[in-house]
C-alpha positions as a printed Julia matrix, in Angstrom:
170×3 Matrix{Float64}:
   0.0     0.0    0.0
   1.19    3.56  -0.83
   0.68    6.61   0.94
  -1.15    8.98  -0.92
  -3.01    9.89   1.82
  -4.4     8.57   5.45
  -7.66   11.27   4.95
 -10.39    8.69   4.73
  -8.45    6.46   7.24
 -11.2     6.5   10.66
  -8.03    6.91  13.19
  -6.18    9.26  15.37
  -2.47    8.17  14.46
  -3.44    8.7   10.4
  -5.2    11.98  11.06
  -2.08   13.15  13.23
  -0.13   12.22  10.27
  -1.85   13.35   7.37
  -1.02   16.53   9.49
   2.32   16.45  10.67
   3.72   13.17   9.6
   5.98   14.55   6.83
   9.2    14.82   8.26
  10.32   18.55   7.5
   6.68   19.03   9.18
   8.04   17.79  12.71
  11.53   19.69  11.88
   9.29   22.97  11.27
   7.56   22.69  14.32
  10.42   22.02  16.29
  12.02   25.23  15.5
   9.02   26.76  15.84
   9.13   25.8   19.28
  12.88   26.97  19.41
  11.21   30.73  18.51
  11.54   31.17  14.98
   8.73   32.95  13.15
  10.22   33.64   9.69
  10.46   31.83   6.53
  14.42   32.8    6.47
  15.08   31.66   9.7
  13.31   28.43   8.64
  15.31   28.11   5.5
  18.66   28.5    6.6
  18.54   26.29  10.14
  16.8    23.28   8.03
  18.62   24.05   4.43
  14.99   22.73   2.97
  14.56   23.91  -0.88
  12.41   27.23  -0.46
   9.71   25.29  -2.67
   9.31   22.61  -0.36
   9.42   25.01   3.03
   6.5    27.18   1.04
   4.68   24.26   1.02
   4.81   22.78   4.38
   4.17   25.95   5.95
   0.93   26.61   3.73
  -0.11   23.39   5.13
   0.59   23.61   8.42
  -1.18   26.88   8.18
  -3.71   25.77   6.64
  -4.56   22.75   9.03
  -4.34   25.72  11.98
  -1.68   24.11  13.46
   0.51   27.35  12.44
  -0.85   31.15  12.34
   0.8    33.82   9.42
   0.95   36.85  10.19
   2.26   40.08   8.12
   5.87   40.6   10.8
   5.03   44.14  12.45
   9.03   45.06  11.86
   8.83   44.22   8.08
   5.61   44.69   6.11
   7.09   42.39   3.77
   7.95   39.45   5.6
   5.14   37.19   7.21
   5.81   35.53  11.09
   4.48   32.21  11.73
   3.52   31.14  15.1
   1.94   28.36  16.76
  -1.92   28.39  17.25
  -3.18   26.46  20.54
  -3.39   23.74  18.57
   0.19   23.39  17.35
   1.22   24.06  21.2
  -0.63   20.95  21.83
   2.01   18.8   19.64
   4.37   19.73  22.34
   4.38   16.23  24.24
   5.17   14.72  20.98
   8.11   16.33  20.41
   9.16   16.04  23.9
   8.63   12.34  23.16
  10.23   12.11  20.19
  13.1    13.62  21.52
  13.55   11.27  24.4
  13.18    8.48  22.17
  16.1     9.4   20.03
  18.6    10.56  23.28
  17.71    6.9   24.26
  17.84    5.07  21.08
  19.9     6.88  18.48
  22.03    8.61  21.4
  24.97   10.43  19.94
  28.22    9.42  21.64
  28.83   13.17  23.27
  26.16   12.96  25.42
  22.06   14.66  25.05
  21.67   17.07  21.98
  18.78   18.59  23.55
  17.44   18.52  27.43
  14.31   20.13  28.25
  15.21   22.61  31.67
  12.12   23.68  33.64
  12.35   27.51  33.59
  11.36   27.97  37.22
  13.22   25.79  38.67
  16.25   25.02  36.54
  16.06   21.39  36.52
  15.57   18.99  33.4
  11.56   18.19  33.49
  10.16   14.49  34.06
   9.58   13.59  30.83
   6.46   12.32  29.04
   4.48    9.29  30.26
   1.24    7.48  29.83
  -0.18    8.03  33.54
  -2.86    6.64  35.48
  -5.67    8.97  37.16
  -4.28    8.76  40.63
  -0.76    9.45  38.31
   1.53    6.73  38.85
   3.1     5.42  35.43
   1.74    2.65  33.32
   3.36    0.23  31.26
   1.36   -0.68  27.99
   0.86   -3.93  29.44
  -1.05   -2.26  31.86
  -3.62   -0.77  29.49
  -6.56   -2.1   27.68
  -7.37    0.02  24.54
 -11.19   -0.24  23.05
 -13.1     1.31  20.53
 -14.94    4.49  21.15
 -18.34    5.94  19.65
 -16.69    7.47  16.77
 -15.11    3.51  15.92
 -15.6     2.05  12.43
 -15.46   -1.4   11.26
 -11.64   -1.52  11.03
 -10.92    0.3   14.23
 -13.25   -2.47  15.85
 -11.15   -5.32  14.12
  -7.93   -3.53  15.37
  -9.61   -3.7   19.17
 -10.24   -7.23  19.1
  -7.68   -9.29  21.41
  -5.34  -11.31  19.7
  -6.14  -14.54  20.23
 -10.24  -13.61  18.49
  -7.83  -12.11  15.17
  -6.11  -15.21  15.1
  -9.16  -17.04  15.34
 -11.2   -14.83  12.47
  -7.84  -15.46  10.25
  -8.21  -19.12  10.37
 -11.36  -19.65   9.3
 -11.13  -17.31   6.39
């Protein structure tokens, strides 16, 4: 199967990526986080093609996850900045970036640590939590289908052993 696109796909992970799941997208946002607003800035951190940067950032803006705004310094140059909804991606990166310091770790140590302002320590990191908000494990969690779950997403919830058993008979 190809990836054209994960529009018509009834689930969180391919609506998240239709998104942000190109990979200058995550790059973008990451320096967006970092505090830049302009398409130069952009450009010459990343060294994307100018074409390709155009693009991403049309989308992002268009999907709301990015705001453009004419820059109040230079009436010429447009500032893009992170709606509440492209805030929210935060934990991802966060995640993302623990993920590679633990599994593609470069030799010199962290490339990036995340320092709580007010208290100059690193932060936690990110973790699936219970409601009284001790840890889980994945073990620990059962995942159904909710109201908005389709035929596939139903298939996908079904334990293991039930797949297995479905596959057979077929």
């Amino acid at each position: 199967m190809t990836k054209g696109s994960f529009a018509e796909m009834n689930c969180p992970i391919a609506q998240t990526l239709e998104q942000v799941g190109q990979w200058w997208m995550l790059l973008i946002l990451r320096n967006a986080f970092c505090g830049m607003t302009r398409f130069e800035e952009f450009q010459r951190h990343l060294g994307i093609g100018t074409n390709i940067l155009s693009q991403r950032l049309r989308q992002l803006t268009d999907d709301g996850i990015l705001t453009r705004t004419v820059a109040p310094d230079d009436g010429r140059s447009f500032d893009y900045r992170l709606t509440e909804k492209g805030l929210s991606l935060y934990p991802l990166l966060v995640a993302m970036t623990e993920w590679g310091e633990r599994w593609v770790p470069n030799s010199s140590g962290a490339r990036i640590q995340f320092i709580e302002r007010r208290t100059g320590r690193a932060i936690a990191g990110v973790s699936v939590r219970s409601a009284d908000d001790s840890p889980l494990r994945p073990d620990e969690i059962d995942v159904r289908p909710g109201p908005g779950a389709d035929d596939k997403t139903h298939e996908l919830m079904q334990p293991a052993e039930t797949r297995a058993a479905i596959s057979t008979k077929m």
